[in-house]
Coordinates of N, CA, C and O in Angstrom, one line a residue:
X27 N 176.2 174.7 169.0 CA 175.5 174.8 167.7 C 176.2 175.9 166.9 O 176.6 176.9 167.2
X28 N 175.9 175.9 165.7 CA 176.6 176.7 164.6 C 175.5 177.9 164.2 O 174.6 178.4 165.0
X29 N 175.8 178.4 163.0 CA 174.7 179.4 162.1 C 173.4 178.6 162.2 O 173.3 177.8 161.6
X30 N 172.4 179.7 162.6 CA 171.1 179.3 162.3 C 170.5 179.7 161.0 O 170.6 181.0 160.7
X31 N 170.1 178.8 160.2 CA 169.3 179.3 158.9 C 168.1 179.2 158.8 O 167.4 178.0 159.7
X32 N 167.2 179.9 157.9 CA 165.9 179.4 158.1 C 165.4 178.0 157.1 O 165.8 178.1 155.9
X33 N 165.0 177.2 157.8 CA 164.7 175.9 157.0 C 163.2 175.3 157.4 O 162.7 175.8 158.4
X34 N 162.6 174.6 156.4 CA 161.3 174.2 156.7 C 161.6 172.9 157.7 O 162.1 171.7 157.3
X35 N 160.7 172.7 158.6 CA 160.4 171.6 159.7 C 159.3 171.2 159.8 O 158.5 172.0 160.4
X36 N 158.8 170.0 159.6 CA 157.3 169.6 159.5 C 156.7 171.0 159.0 O 155.4 171.2 159.4
X37 N 157.0 171.3 157.7 CA 156.2 172.4 157.1 C 156.0 173.4 157.5 O 155.5 174.7 157.0
X38 N 156.8 173.7 158.8 CA 156.9 175.3 159.1 C 158.5 175.8 159.0 O 159.3 174.9 159.2
X39 N 158.4 176.9 158.8 CA 159.8 177.8 158.8 C 160.5 177.9 160.2 O 159.8 178.5 161.2
X40 N 162.0 177.2 160.4 CA 162.1 177.2 161.9 C 163.8 177.7 161.8 O 164.3 177.2 160.8
X41 N 164.4 178.1 162.8 CA 165.9 178.3 162.8 C 166.3 177.0 163.1 O 166.3 176.3 164.0
X42 N 167.2 176.6 162.0 CA 168.1 175.0 161.9 C 169.5 175.2 161.9 O 170.0 176.3 161.2
X43 N 170.2 174.6 162.6 CA 171.7 174.9 162.3 C 172.0 174.6 160.8 O 171.5 173.5 160.6
X44 N 172.9 175.1 160.1 CA 173.3 175.3 158.8 C 173.8 173.7 158.5 O 173.3 173.0 157.6
X45 N 174.9 173.1 159.2 CA 175.2 171.9 158.8 C 174.2 170.6 159.1 O 174.3 170.0 158.1
X46 N 173.3 170.9 159.9 CA 172.2 169.9 160.2 C 171.2 169.9 159.0 O 170.9 168.9 158.3
X47 N 171.0 171.3 158.4 CA 170.0 171.3 157.2 C 170.7 170.6 156.2 O 169.9 169.9 155.5
X48 N 172.1 170.8 155.9 CA 172.8 169.9 154.8 C 172.8 168.5 155.0 O 172.7 167.5 153.8
X49 N 173.1 168.1 156.1 CA 173.3 166.6 156.4 C 172.0 166.0 156.5 O 171.6 164.8 155.7
X50 N 170.7 166.5 156.9 CA 169.2 165.9 156.8 C 168.6 166.4 155.5 O 167.7 165.7 155.2
X51 N 169.1 167.3 154.5 CA 168.8 167.4 153.2 C 167.3 168.0 153.4 O 166.4 168.4 152.7
X52 N 167.3 169.0 154.7 CA 166.2 169.9 154.6 C 166.0 170.8 153.9 O 167.1 171.7 153.7
X53 N 164.9 171.3 153.2 CA 164.6 172.5 152.9 C 164.9 173.4 153.2 O 164.6 173.6 154.4
X54 N 165.9 174.4 152.7 CA 166.1 175.7 153.3 C 166.3 177.0 152.4 O 166.5 176.9 151.2
X55 N 166.4 178.2 153.1 CA 166.3 179.5 152.3 C 167.9 179.5 151.8 O 168.9 179.2 152.5
X56 N 168.3 180.3 150.8 CA 169.4 180.3 150.2 C 169.5 181.8 149.3 O 168.5 182.2 149.1
X57 N 170.8 182.4 149.2 CA 170.7 183.6 148.5 C 172.0 183.2 147.5 O 173.2 182.7 148.0
X58 N 171.7 183.4 146.2 CA 172.8 183.7 145.2 C 173.2 184.8 144.5 O 171.9 185.6 144.2
X59 N 174.3 185.4 144.2 CA 174.5 186.5 143.6 C 175.5 186.3 142.2 O 176.5 185.6 142.5
X60 N 175.3 187.1 141.2 CA 175.9 187.2 140.1 C 176.5 188.5 139.9 O 175.6 189.2 139.6
X61 N 177.8 188.8 140.0 CA 178.3 190.0 139.3 C 178.3 190.2 137.9 O 179.2 189.0 137.4
X62 N 177.9 190.9 137.2 CA 178.1 191.0 136.1 C 178.5 192.5 135.3 O 178.0 193.5 135.7
X63 N 179.5 192.3 134.4 CA 180.4 193.5 133.8 C 180.1 193.4 132.4 O 181.1 192.5 131.6
X64 N 179.4 193.9 131.6 CA 179.1 193.5 130.2 C 178.6 192.1 129.9 O 177.7 191.5 130.6
X65 N 179.5 191.4 129.5 CA 179.0 190.1 128.9 C 180.1 189.0 129.9 O 179.9 187.8 130.2
X66 N 180.6 189.8 130.8 CA 181.7 188.9 132.1 C 180.9 188.7 133.2 O 180.1 189.7 133.7
X67 N 181.3 187.4 133.6 CA 180.6 187.0 135.1 C 181.5 187.0 136.1 O 182.7 186.2 135.6
X68 N 181.8 187.5 137.1 CA 182.7 187.2 138.1 C 182.4 185.7 138.9 O 181.2 185.7 139.4
X69 N 183.3 184.9 138.9 CA 183.1 183.5 139.5 C 184.3 183.3 140.5 O 185.0 184.0 140.5
X70 N 183.9 182.7 141.5 CA 184.7 182.3 142.7 C 185.1 180.6 142.6 O 184.2 180.0 142.3
X71 N 186.2 180.4 143.1 CA 186.7 178.9 143.3 C 186.6 179.1 145.0 O 187.4 179.8 145.6
X72 N 185.8 178.0 145.2 CA 185.5 177.6 146.8 C 186.6 177.4 147.7 O 187.4 176.5 146.9
X73 N 187.1 177.8 148.6 CA 188.1 177.4 149.4 C 188.1 176.0 150.0 O 187.2 175.5 149.8
X74 N 189.4 175.3 149.9 CA 189.6 174.1 150.3 C 189.0 173.6 151.5 O 188.7 172.5 151.9
X75 N 189.0 174.7 152.5 CA 188.5 174.4 153.9 C 186.7 174.2 153.9 O 186.1 173.9 155.0
X76 N 186.3 174.6 152.8 CA 184.7 174.6 153.0 C 184.1 172.9 153.1 O 184.6 171.9 152.7
X77 N 183.4 172.8 153.7 CA 182.6 171.6 154.1 C 182.0 170.7 153.4 O 181.8 169.6 153.1
X78 N 181.7 171.5 152.1 CA 181.1 170.7 150.9 C 181.6 171.6 149.8 O 181.7 172.6 149.9
X79 N 181.7 170.6 148.7 CA 182.3 171.5 147.3 C 183.5 172.3 147.4 O 183.4 173.2 146.7
X80 N 184.5 171.9 148.0 CA 185.7 172.7 148.1 C 186.5 172.5 147.0 O 186.5 171.7 146.1
X81 N 187.0 173.7 146.6 CA 187.6 173.8 145.5 C 187.1 173.9 143.9 O 187.6 174.1 142.9
X82 N 185.6 173.7 144.3 CA 184.8 174.1 142.8 C 184.6 175.5 142.6 O 184.4 176.2 143.6
X83 N 184.3 175.6 141.6 CA 184.0 177.1 140.9 C 182.6 177.2 141.2 O 181.7 176.2 140.8
X84 N 182.0 178.4 141.6 CA 180.5 178.8 141.8 C 180.4 180.2 141.1 O 181.2 180.9 140.7
X85 N 179.2 180.6 141.3 CA 178.9 181.9 141.1 C 179.4 182.9 141.8 O 180.2 182.6 142.9
X86 N 179.1 184.4 141.7 CA 180.0 185.3 142.6 C 180.2 185.0 144.0 O 181.1 185.1 144.7
X87 N 178.9 184.8 144.7 CA 178.8 184.3 145.7 C 177.3 183.9 146.1 O 176.4 183.9 145.4
X88 N 177.3 182.8 147.3 CA 176.3 182.1 147.6 C 176.3 181.8 149.0 O 177.4 181.7 149.8
X89 N 175.0 181.8 149.7 CA 174.9 181.6 151.2 C 173.8 181.5 151.7 O 172.8 181.1 150.7
X90 N 173.5 181.5 152.9 CA 172.1 181.2 153.5 C 171.8 182.4 154.3 O 172.8 182.8 154.9
X91 N 170.7 183.2 154.1 CA 170.4 184.4 155.0 C 170.4 183.9 156.6 O 170.0 182.5 156.9
X92 N 170.8 184.4 157.6 CA 170.5 184.2 158.8 C 169.1 184.4 159.1 O 168.2 184.8 158.4
X93 N 168.6 183.6 160.4 CA 167.2 183.6 160.6 C 166.9 185.2 160.7 O 167.5 186.1 161.6
X94 N 165.8 185.6 160.3 CA 165.3 187.0 160.2 C 166.0 188.1 159.4 O 165.9 189.2 159.8
X95 N 166.9 187.6 158.5 CA 167.5 188.4 157.6 C 166.8 188.3 156.3 O 166.7 187.3 155.4
X96 N 166.8 189.7 155.6 CA 166.4 189.6 154.3 C 166.9 189.0 153.3 O 168.4 189.2 153.5
X97 N 166.6 188.3 151.9 CA 167.4 188.0 151.2 C 168.5 189.2 150.7 O 169.5 189.1 150.4
X98 N 167.8 190.3 150.2 CA 168.7 191.6 149.9 C 169.8 192.0 150.8 O 170.8 192.3 150.4
X99 N 169.5 192.2 152.0 CA 170.7 192.5 153.1 C 171.6 191.2 153.2 O 172.9 191.6 153.0
X100 N 171.1 190.1 152.9 CA 172.2 189.0 152.9 C 173.0 189.0 151.8 O 174.2 188.9 152.1
X101 N 172.2 189.2 150.5 CA 173.1 189.3 149.1 C 174.5 190.4 149.4 O 175.6 190.1 149.1
X102 N 174.1 191.4 150.1 CA 175.1 192.7 150.4 C 175.9 192.2 151.2 O 177.2 192.2 151.0
X103 N 175.5 191.6 152.2 CA 176.6 191.2 153.2 C 177.4 190.3 152.8 O 179.0 190.1 153.4
X104 N 177.1 189.3 152.4 CA 178.2 188.1 151.8 C 179.0 188.6 150.6 O 180.2 188.2 150.4
X105 N 178.7 189.5 149.7 CA 179.3 190.1 149.0 C 180.7 190.6 149.6 O 182.0 190.6 149.3
X106 N 180.5 191.4 150.8 CA 181.4 192.0 151.3 C 182.2 191.0 152.4 O 183.5 191.0 152.2
X107 N 181.5 189.8 152.8 CA 182.2 188.8 153.8 C 183.0 188.0 152.8 O 183.9 187.8 153.2
X108 N 182.4 187.4 151.6 CA 183.2 186.5 150.8 C 184.4 187.3 149.9 O 185.4 186.7 149.7
X109 N 184.1 188.6 149.4 CA 184.9 189.0 148.5 C 185.4 190.4 148.8 O 186.2 190.9 147.9
X110 N 185.0 190.8 150.0 CA 185.3 192.3 150.3 C 184.8 193.4 149.1 O 185.2 194.5 149.1
X111 N 183.8 193.0 148.5 CA 183.0 194.0 147.6 C 182.0 194.8 148.3 O 181.3 194.2 149.2
X112 N 182.0 195.9 148.1 CA 181.2 197.1 148.7 C 180.7 197.8 147.7 O 181.3 197.7 146.6
X113 N 179.8 198.6 148.0 CA 179.0 199.4 146.8 C 178.3 198.9 145.8 O 177.8 199.4 144.9
X114 N 178.0 197.5 145.9 CA 177.1 197.1 144.9 C 175.6 196.6 145.5 O 175.8 196.2 146.7
X115 N 174.6 196.9 144.7 CA 173.5 196.6 145.3 C 172.6 195.7 144.0 O 172.2 196.5 143.5
X116 N 172.6 194.2 144.5 CA 172.1 193.4 143.7 C 170.6 193.6 143.2 O 169.9 193.8 144.3
X117 N 169.9 193.4 142.1 CA 168.7 193.5 142.0 C 168.3 191.8 142.0 O 168.8 191.2 141.7
X118 N 167.2 191.8 142.4 CA 166.6 190.8 142.8 C 166.2 190.3 141.5 O 165.2 190.6 140.4
X119 N 166.4 188.8 140.9 CA 165.9 188.6 139.7 C 165.1 187.1 139.5 O 164.1 187.1 138.7
X120 N 165.2 186.2 140.6 CA 164.4 184.9 140.3 C 164.4 184.3 141.8 O 165.3 184.5 142.5
X121 N 163.5 183.5 142.1 CA 163.5 182.5 143.2 C 163.3 181.2 142.4 O 162.5 180.9 141.4
X122 N 164.4 180.4 143.0 CA 164.1 178.9 142.2 C 164.4 178.0 143.2 O 164.7 178.2 144.3
X123 N 164.0 176.5 143.1 CA 164.4 175.5 144.0 C 164.9 174.5 143.6 O 164.8 174.4 142.1
X124 N 166.1 173.7 144.1 CA 166.9 172.9 143.5 C 167.3 171.9 144.6 O 167.1 172.4 145.6
X125 N 167.4 170.5 144.1 CA 168.0 169.6 145.2 C 169.2 168.9 144.6 O 169.0 168.5 143.3
X126 N 170.2 168.9 144.9 CA 171.6 168.4 144.6 C 172.4 168.0 145.7 O 172.5 168.4 146.8
X127 N 173.0 166.8 145.5 CA 174.1 166.0 146.2 C 175.2 166.8 146.1 O 175.7 167.1 144.9
X128 N 176.0 167.3 147.0 CA 177.2 168.1 147.0 C 178.2 167.4 147.9 O 179.1 167.9 148.2
X129 N 178.1 166.2 147.9 CA 179.2 165.4 148.5 C 179.1 164.9 150.1 O 178.5 166.1 150.6
X130 N 180.1 164.5 150.4 CA 180.5 164.5 152.0 C 179.0 164.1 152.7 O 179.0 164.6 153.8
X131 N 178.0 163.3 152.4 CA 177.1 162.7 152.7 C 176.0 164.2 153.1 O 175.3 164.3 154.1
X132 N 176.1 165.1 152.2 CA 175.4 166.5 152.4 C 174.3 166.7 151.2 O 174.7 166.2 150.1
X133 N 173.2 167.2 151.3 CA 172.4 167.7 150.0 C 172.0 169.2 150.2 O 172.0 169.8 151.2
X134 N 172.1 169.8 149.1 CA 171.6 171.3 149.2 C 170.0 170.9 148.6 O 169.7 170.3 147.5
X135 N 169.0 171.4 149.3 CA 167.6 171.5 149.1 C 167.1 172.7 149.4 O 166.6 173.2 150.3
X136 N 167.4 173.7 148.2 CA 167.4 175.2 148.4 C 166.0 175.7 147.7 O 165.9 175.3 146.7
X137 N 165.6 176.8 148.4 CA 164.8 177.7 147.7 C 165.6 179.1 147.7 O 166.0 179.6 148.9
X138 N 166.1 179.4 146.6 CA 167.2 180.4 146.2 C 166.6 181.7 145.8 O 166.1 181.6 144.8
X139 N 166.7 182.7 146.3 CA 166.5 184.0 145.9 C 167.9 184.2 145.1 O 168.9 184.5 145.6
X140 N 167.9 184.6 143.8 CA 169.0 185.0 142.8 C 169.1 186.6 142.5 O 168.0 186.9 142.3
X141 N 170.1 187.0 142.6 CA 170.3 188.5 142.5 C 171.4 188.8 141.4 O 172.4 187.9 141.2
X142 N 171.1 189.5 140.8 CA 172.2 190.1 139.7 C 172.8 191.5 140.2 O 171.9 192.4 140.1
X143 N 174.1 191.9 140.0 CA 174.7 193.0 140.3 C 175.5 193.5 139.2 O 176.3 192.7 138.5
X144 N 174.8 194.4 138.4 CA 175.8 195.1 137.3 C 176.7 195.8 137.8 O 176.7 196.9 138.6
X145 N 178.1 195.7 137.3 CA 179.3 196.3 137.5 C 179.6 197.3 136.4 O 179.7 196.9 135.5
X146 N 179.8 198.3 136.9 CA 180.2 199.4 136.0 C 181.5 200.0 136.3 O 181.6 200.7 137.4
X147 N 182.6 199.8 135.8 CA 183.6 200.5 136.0 C 184.8 199.4 136.9 O 184.3 198.1 136.9
X148 N 185.6 199.8 137.4 CA 186.6 199.0 138.2 C 185.9 198.7 139.5 O 185.1 199.2 140.2
X149 N 186.2 197.3 139.9 CA 185.6 196.8 140.9 C 186.5 196.1 141.8 O 187.6 195.2 141.5
X150 N 186.9 196.6 143.0 CA 188.0 196.1 144.3 C 187.4 194.7 144.5 O 186.3 194.6 145.5
X151 N 188.1 193.5 144.5 CA 187.7 192.4 144.9 C 188.7 191.8 145.7 O 189.9 191.6 145.5
X152 N 188.7 191.6 147.0 CA 189.5 191.1 148.3 C 189.0 190.0 148.6 O 188.4 189.9 149.7
X153 N 189.3 188.5 148.1 CA 188.9 187.6 148.7 C 189.0 187.2 150.0 O 190.3 187.3 150.7
X154 N 188.1 186.5 151.0 CA 188.3 186.1 152.3 C 188.9 184.8 151.9 O 188.1 183.7 151.5
X155 N 190.3 184.5 152.7 CA 190.9 182.9 152.2 C 190.0 181.8 152.7 O 190.1 180.6 152.2
X156 N 189.3 182.3 153.9 CA 188.2 181.1 154.7 C 187.5 180.7 153.6 O 186.7 179.8 153.9
X157 N 187.0 181.7 152.6 CA 185.5 181.5 151.8 C 186.1 181.1 150.2 O 185.6 180.2 149.7
X158 N 187.2 181.8 149.9 CA 187.3 181.7 148.3 C 188.9 181.5 148.3 O 189.8 182.4 148.8
X159 N 189.3 180.6 147.2 CA 190.5 180.5 146.8 C 191.0 181.2 145.7 O 192.2 181.6 145.6
X160 N 189.8 181.6 144.8 CA 190.4 182.3 143.6 C 189.2 183.1 143.1 O 188.0 182.5 143.4
X161 N 189.0 183.9 142.2 CA 188.4 184.7 141.6 C 188.6 184.9 140.0 O 189.9 184.9 139.9
X162 N 187.8 185.0 139.2 CA 187.9 185.5 137.8 C 187.0 185.9 137.1 O 185.7 185.4 137.4
X163 N 187.0 187.0 136.1 CA 186.1 187.2 135.2 C 186.0 186.3 133.8 O 187.2 186.0 133.7
X164 N 185.0 185.8 133.7 CA 185.0 185.0 132.4 C 183.5 185.4 131.5 O 182.6 185.6 132.3
X165 N 183.6 185.5 130.2 CA 182.7 185.7 129.4 C 181.7 184.6 129.6 O 181.6 183.7 129.6
X166 N 180.4 185.2 129.5 CA 179.3 184.2 129.7 C 179.2 182.8 129.1 O 179.3 181.6 129.1
X167 N 179.6 183.1 127.5 CA 179.7 181.9 126.5 C 180.8 181.3 126.9 O 180.6 179.9 126.6
X168 N 181.9 181.6 127.3 CA 183.2 180.9 127.6 C 183.0 179.9 128.9 O 183.2 179.0 128.9
X169 N 182.0 180.8 130.1 CA 181.5 180.0 131.1 C 180.8 178.4 130.6 O 180.9 177.7 131.1
X170 N 179.7 178.9 129.7 CA 179.0 177.8 129.4 C 179.8 176.6 128.6 O 179.5 175.4 129.0
X171 N 180.6 177.0 127.7 CA 181.6 176.1 127.3 C 182.3 175.2 128.3 O 182.6 174.2 127.9
X172 N 183.1 176.0 129.1 CA 183.9 175.6 130.2 C 183.1 174.6 131.1 O 183.6 173.3 131.6
X173 N 181.9 174.8 131.5 CA 181.3 173.9 132.2 C 180.9 172.6 131.5 O 180.7 171.4 132.0
X174 N 180.5 172.8 130.2 CA 180.1 171.7 129.3 C 181.3 170.9 129.2 O 180.9 169.7 129.1
X175 N 182.6 171.3 129.0 CA 183.4 170.5 128.7 C 184.4 169.7 130.0 O 184.6 168.9 130.0
X176 N 184.0 170.7 131.3 CA 184.9 170.4 132.7 C 184.0 170.2 133.7 O 183.9 171.1 134.8
X177 N 182.6 169.7 133.7 CA 181.5 169.8 134.6 C 181.9 169.6 136.2 O 181.5 170.1 136.9
X178 N 183.1 168.7 136.3 CA 183.4 168.2 137.5 C 183.9 169.5 138.3 O 184.3 169.2 139.5
X179 N 184.6 170.5 137.6 CA 185.2 171.8 138.1 C 184.5 172.7 138.7 O 184.6 173.7 139.5
X180 N 182.8 172.3 138.6 CA 181.7 173.8 139.0 C 180.9 172.8 139.9 O 180.6 171.9 139.9
X181 N 180.2 173.8 140.9 CA 179.3 173.2 141.8 C 177.8 173.1 141.3 O 177.8 173.3 139.9
X182 N 177.1 172.1 141.6 CA 176.0 171.8 140.8 C 175.0 172.6 140.9 O 174.4 172.8 139.8
X183 N 174.8 173.8 141.9 CA 174.1 174.7 141.6 C 174.3 175.8 140.6 O 173.6 176.1 140.1
X184 N 175.5 175.7 140.2 CA 176.1 176.7 139.0 C 175.5 176.1 137.8 O 175.0 177.0 137.0
X185 N 175.8 174.7 137.7 CA 175.4 174.1 136.4 C 173.9 174.2 136.4 O 173.2 174.6 135.3
X186 N 173.0 174.1 137.2 CA 171.7 174.0 137.2 C 171.3 175.6 137.0 O 170.3 175.7 136.0
X187 N 172.0 176.5 137.4 CA 171.4 178.1 137.1 C 171.5 178.2 135.8 O 171.1 178.8 135.0
X188 N 172.8 177.8 135.1 CA 173.2 178.1 133.8 C 172.3 177.4 132.8 O 171.8 177.7 131.9
X189 N 172.1 176.0 133.3 CA 171.5 175.1 132.1 C 169.9 175.4 132.2 O 169.1 174.9 131.3
X190 N 169.2 175.6 133.4 CA 167.7 175.8 133.5 C 167.2 177.2 133.9 O 166.0 177.4 133.8
X191 N 168.0 178.0 134.4 CA 167.5 179.3 134.8 C 168.3 180.4 134.3 O 167.8 181.7 134.5
X192 N 169.1 180.4 133.2 CA 169.9 181.5 132.6 C 169.2 182.7 132.0 O 169.2 183.5 132.3
X193 N 167.9 182.2 131.5 CA 167.3 183.4 130.8 C 166.6 184.2 131.9 O 166.8 185.5 131.7
X194 N 166.1 183.6 132.9 CA 165.5 184.5 134.2 C 166.5 185.1 134.8 O 166.1 186.3 135.1
X195 N 167.8 184.6 135.1 CA 168.6 185.5 136.1 C 169.3 186.7 135.3 O 169.5 187.7 135.7
X196 N 169.8 186.2 134.1 CA 170.6 187.1 133.3 C 170.0 187.9 132.1 O 170.2 188.9 132.2
X197 N 168.6 187.6 131.9 CA 167.8 188.2 130.9 C 168.3 188.2 129.6 O 169.2 187.6 129.3
X198 N 167.3 188.6 128.5 CA 167.5 188.2 127.4 C 168.7 189.2 126.7 O 169.2 188.4 125.7
X199 N 169.0 190.0 127.1 CA 170.4 190.6 126.5 C 171.6 189.8 126.6 O 172.4 189.9 125.4
X200 N 171.8 189.6 127.8 CA 173.1 188.7 127.9 C 173.2 187.4 126.9 O 173.9 186.9 126.3
X201 N 171.8 186.9 127.2 CA 171.8 185.4 126.4 C 171.9 185.6 124.9 O 172.4 185.2 124.1
X202 N 171.0 186.5 124.5 CA 171.2 186.9 123.0 C 172.5 187.2 122.6 O 173.0 187.0 121.6
X203 N 173.2 188.0 123.2 CA 174.3 188.6 122.9 C 175.3 187.3 122.7 O 176.3 187.4 122.2
X204 N 175.2 186.6 123.7 CA 176.2 185.4 124.0 C 176.0 184.5 122.8 O 177.1 184.0 122.4
X205 N 174.8 184.5 122.3 CA 174.4 183.3 121.2 C 174.6 184.0 119.7 O 175.0 183.1 118.9
X206 N 174.9 185.3 119.7 CA 175.4 186.0 118.3 C 176.8 185.5 117.9 O 177.5 185.3 118.5

């Protein structure tokens, strides 16, 4: 058995193998983090070895909390594990739910705690090649335009976040500045 994540089975939260949760489309907990520096967002391209959505661009990092792990501790842990980022303490922004086919006969049926981390100054990013094949900073409005033009290059959840939850995740300052 692999990593156990919190998923709902028969209406109750239980530890379930991560792969099984995706294959059966079970509703499960997740965490997503956006690192923002001014108007720019750090995005990552998922490693080709990932079992779903390999090679697609996603938010800064996303994962599933381990059984009995808090969402905030998970956010800090995955920034470190996926990108080698330390010293950022993301703030909770929003809880949302989504359901998306992610290919390879798998489904993301997630209850996601979304965090925003404000970056001030330089940030050392050292991607774990098993998780991330590339990273880049991109201006919010440029990301929206690129997702609109090339939707096949981005994960389903990033598109959902940007199209349906941007106001709550990023707040009015970033949204208003991007529209100006």
